[in-house]
Every structure is written in C-alpha cells, then in structure tokens.
Amino acid sequence: METLAALLVQRPLVILLVAAAHALAWALLRTTAVGRVPRANVVWVLALLWLAYAAWEWLVVARSPEANIRVDLLLIWPLLGLATVWAIARVVRGWHSAHRKPG
C-alpha cells in the first residue's frame, strides 16, 4: 500500500500518465478485432475515471498541499481498482468472443 501511495498521492502528473496509458490502450484496442466488440469501449471509460482522479489530485495539491490524512482515497482507490478489474474482464471477454470460432 505504501508503494501505491508513493506513486499516486500528490502526484497528478503520474496519474495523468496512467489515464493517457489507458486512452492509448483503448486506441490500440480499436484497431484490433476486439475494438469491434462494444465491450472494448469500457477502457475509454476507465481512462476518463483516471483522468478525473488526476484532476481531483491536482485540486487537492493546489488547494491543500499539507493534507496528510486523505479519507477521500478510501473511496477513490477501491473505485478505481474495481473499475480497472472490471475493464480488464470486459476486454478479455470481448477478446474471447471476437476470436471464437463459429460452430
């Protein structure tokens, strides 16, 4: 947990890079057979969630840089974790359905 906190807490640019990586993954998925499956669009939603978290973290850093007790992360991190697992599961299911042989 400390590693996650060291990477993400009060580092909106790192979080923005994570959001950009998800947007890039979505763009790459759109060029494959998975991209034609509607389930792949969930990666775009995930990129937007990470972008919103980056904006929130920037706001926290700008408005209260001395904040050392972050109760908001008790809601944000589980939400992002569940959304990430959900997106991966949807993409994997989309990949399987796109490559399923008929018959």
PDB file of C-alpha atoms in Angstrom:
ATOM      1  CA  MET A   1       0.000   0.000   0.000  1.00  0.00           C
ATOM      2  CA  GLU A   2       2.896   2.338   0.698  1.00  0.00           C
ATOM      3  CA  THR A   3       4.202   1.836  -2.830  1.00  0.00           C
ATOM      4  CA  LEU A   4       0.824   2.752  -4.268  1.00  0.00           C
ATOM      5  CA  ALA A   5       0.650   5.811  -2.046  1.00  0.00           C
ATOM      6  CA  ALA A   6       4.175   6.851  -3.019  1.00  0.00           C
ATOM      7  CA  LEU A   7       3.256   6.590  -6.698  1.00  0.00           C
ATOM      8  CA  LEU A   8      -0.144   8.255  -6.669  1.00  0.00           C
ATOM      9  CA  VAL A   9      -0.639  10.549  -3.682  1.00  0.00           C
ATOM     10  CA  GLN A  10       0.049  14.196  -4.538  1.00  0.00           C
ATOM     11  CA  ARG A  11       1.334  13.221  -7.984  1.00  0.00           C
ATOM     12  CA  PRO A  12      -1.307  14.287 -10.502  1.00  0.00           C
ATOM     13  CA  LEU A  13       1.113  14.039 -13.435  1.00  0.00           C
ATOM     14  CA  VAL A  14       1.762  10.364 -12.735  1.00  0.00           C
ATOM     15  CA  ILE A  15      -1.982   9.758 -12.547  1.00  0.00           C
ATOM     16  CA  LEU A  16      -2.378  11.674 -15.795  1.00  0.00           C
ATOM     17  CA  LEU A  17       0.164   9.315 -17.381  1.00  0.00           C
ATOM     18  CA  VAL A  18      -1.914   6.351 -16.202  1.00  0.00           C
ATOM     19  CA  ALA A  19      -5.001   7.928 -17.782  1.00  0.00           C
ATOM     20  CA  ALA A  20      -3.056   8.511 -21.016  1.00  0.00           C
ATOM     21  CA  ALA A  21      -1.880   4.886 -20.994  1.00  0.00           C
ATOM     22  CA  HIS A  22      -5.500   3.725 -20.734  1.00  0.00           C
ATOM     23  CA  ALA A  23      -6.512   6.047 -23.576  1.00  0.00           C
ATOM     24  CA  LEU A  24      -3.651   4.659 -25.675  1.00  0.00           C
ATOM     25  CA  ALA A  25      -4.719   1.105 -24.819  1.00  0.00           C
ATOM     26  CA  TRP A  26      -8.242   1.968 -25.926  1.00  0.00           C
ATOM     27  CA  ALA A  27      -6.925   3.394 -29.212  1.00  0.00           C
ATOM     28  CA  LEU A  28      -4.856   0.274 -29.813  1.00  0.00           C
ATOM     29  CA  LEU A  29      -7.781  -1.991 -28.985  1.00  0.00           C
ATOM     30  CA  ARG A  30      -9.919  -0.129 -31.517  1.00  0.00           C
ATOM     31  CA  THR A  31      -7.532  -1.258 -34.269  1.00  0.00           C
ATOM     32  CA  THR A  32      -7.937  -4.943 -33.402  1.00  0.00           C
ATOM     33  CA  ALA A  33     -10.838  -7.359 -33.655  1.00  0.00           C
ATOM     34  CA  VAL A  34     -11.644  -6.594 -30.028  1.00  0.00           C
ATOM     35  CA  GLY A  35     -12.305  -2.979 -30.998  1.00  0.00           C
ATOM     36  CA  ARG A  36     -15.329  -4.027 -32.998  1.00  0.00           C
ATOM     37  CA  VAL A  37     -16.831  -5.527 -29.864  1.00  0.00           C
ATOM     38  CA  PRO A  38     -18.715  -2.919 -27.779  1.00  0.00           C
ATOM     39  CA  ARG A  39     -17.095  -4.216 -24.598  1.00  0.00           C
ATOM     40  CA  ALA A  40     -13.778  -2.611 -25.573  1.00  0.00           C
ATOM     41  CA  ASN A  41     -15.241   0.858 -25.021  1.00  0.00           C
ATOM     42  CA  VAL A  42     -15.028   0.302 -21.289  1.00  0.00           C
ATOM     43  CA  VAL A  43     -11.308   1.121 -21.489  1.00  0.00           C
ATOM     44  CA  TRP A  44     -12.244   4.632 -22.601  1.00  0.00           C
ATOM     45  CA  VAL A  45     -14.463   4.968 -19.523  1.00  0.00           C
ATOM     46  CA  LEU A  46     -11.569   3.765 -17.400  1.00  0.00           C
ATOM     47  CA  ALA A  47      -9.285   6.406 -18.953  1.00  0.00           C
ATOM     48  CA  LEU A  48     -11.865   9.065 -18.083  1.00  0.00           C
ATOM     49  CA  LEU A  49     -12.050   7.826 -14.478  1.00  0.00           C
ATOM     50  CA  TRP A  50      -8.269   8.052 -14.140  1.00  0.00           C
ATOM     51  CA  LEU A  51      -8.361  11.498 -15.722  1.00  0.00           C
ATOM     52  CA  ALA A  52     -10.957  12.590 -13.168  1.00  0.00           C
ATOM     53  CA  TYR A  53      -8.749  11.237 -10.384  1.00  0.00           C
ATOM     54  CA  ALA A  54      -5.773  13.192 -11.795  1.00  0.00           C
ATOM     55  CA  ALA A  55      -7.878  16.353 -11.782  1.00  0.00           C
ATOM     56  CA  TRP A  56      -9.009  15.667  -8.219  1.00  0.00           C
ATOM     57  CA  GLU A  57      -5.448  15.039  -7.059  1.00  0.00           C
ATOM     58  CA  TRP A  58      -4.295  18.254  -8.738  1.00  0.00           C
ATOM     59  CA  LEU A  59      -7.067  20.115  -6.916  1.00  0.00           C
ATOM     60  CA  VAL A  60      -6.026  18.619  -3.587  1.00  0.00           C
ATOM     61  CA  VAL A  61      -2.375  19.535  -4.201  1.00  0.00           C
ATOM     62  CA  ALA A  62      -3.281  23.065  -5.294  1.00  0.00           C
ATOM     63  CA  ARG A  63      -5.790  23.815  -2.531  1.00  0.00           C
ATOM     64  CA  SER A  64      -4.354  21.935   0.451  1.00  0.00           C
ATOM     65  CA  PRO A  65      -0.813  20.665  -0.129  1.00  0.00           C
ATOM     66  CA  GLU A  66      -0.361  19.968   3.586  1.00  0.00           C
ATOM     67  CA  ALA A  67      -3.188  17.390   3.630  1.00  0.00           C
ATOM     68  CA  ASN A  68      -1.726  14.254   5.179  1.00  0.00           C
ATOM     69  CA  ILE A  69      -4.889  12.383   6.111  1.00  0.00           C
ATOM     70  CA  ARG A  70      -6.712  11.521   2.900  1.00  0.00           C
ATOM     71  CA  VAL A  71     -10.059   9.931   3.705  1.00  0.00           C
ATOM     72  CA  ASP A  72     -11.145  10.549   0.104  1.00  0.00           C
ATOM     73  CA  LEU A  73      -8.711   7.858  -1.039  1.00  0.00           C
ATOM     74  CA  LEU A  74     -10.709   5.271   0.907  1.00  0.00           C
ATOM     75  CA  LEU A  75     -13.414   5.755  -1.723  1.00  0.00           C
ATOM     76  CA  ILE A  76     -11.342   6.660  -4.796  1.00  0.00           C
ATOM     77  CA  TRP A  77      -8.833   3.792  -4.781  1.00  0.00           C
ATOM     78  CA  PRO A  78     -11.342   0.954  -4.373  1.00  0.00           C
ATOM     79  CA  LEU A  79     -13.499   2.539  -7.084  1.00  0.00           C
ATOM     80  CA  LEU A  80     -10.543   2.761  -9.458  1.00  0.00           C
ATOM     81  CA  GLY A  81      -9.418  -0.751  -8.543  1.00  0.00           C
ATOM     82  CA  LEU A  82     -12.839  -2.259  -9.197  1.00  0.00           C
ATOM     83  CA  ALA A  83     -13.215  -0.280 -12.415  1.00  0.00           C
ATOM     84  CA  THR A  84      -9.809  -1.470 -13.616  1.00  0.00           C
ATOM     85  CA  VAL A  85     -10.572  -5.125 -12.865  1.00  0.00           C
ATOM     86  CA  TRP A  86     -13.997  -4.752 -14.483  1.00  0.00           C
ATOM     87  CA  ALA A  87     -12.492  -3.198 -17.619  1.00  0.00           C
ATOM     88  CA  ILE A  88      -9.866  -5.923 -17.935  1.00  0.00           C
ATOM     89  CA  ALA A  89     -12.518  -8.620 -17.528  1.00  0.00           C
ATOM     90  CA  ARG A  90     -14.734  -6.994 -20.183  1.00  0.00           C
ATOM     91  CA  VAL A  91     -11.850  -6.698 -22.637  1.00  0.00           C
ATOM     92  CA  VAL A  92     -10.842 -10.316 -22.071  1.00  0.00           C
ATOM     93  CA  ARG A  93     -14.442 -11.438 -22.626  1.00  0.00           C
ATOM     94  CA  GLY A  94     -14.563  -9.295 -25.761  1.00  0.00           C
ATOM     95  CA  TRP A  95     -11.303 -10.814 -26.959  1.00  0.00           C
ATOM     96  CA  HIS A  96     -12.671 -14.324 -26.464  1.00  0.00           C
ATOM     97  CA  SER A  97     -15.935 -13.556 -28.228  1.00  0.00           C
ATOM     98  CA  ALA A  98     -14.091 -11.882 -31.125  1.00  0.00           C
ATOM     99  CA  HIS A  99     -11.853 -14.910 -31.616  1.00  0.00           C
ATOM    100  CA  ARG A 100     -14.450 -17.587 -31.018  1.00  0.00           C
ATOM    101  CA  LYS A 101     -14.770 -19.939 -33.953  1.00  0.00           C
ATOM    102  CA  PRO A 102     -18.338 -20.470 -35.148  1.00  0.00           C
ATOM    103  CA  GLY A 103     -19.707 -23.961 -34.921  1.00  0.00           C
TER     104      GLY A 103
END
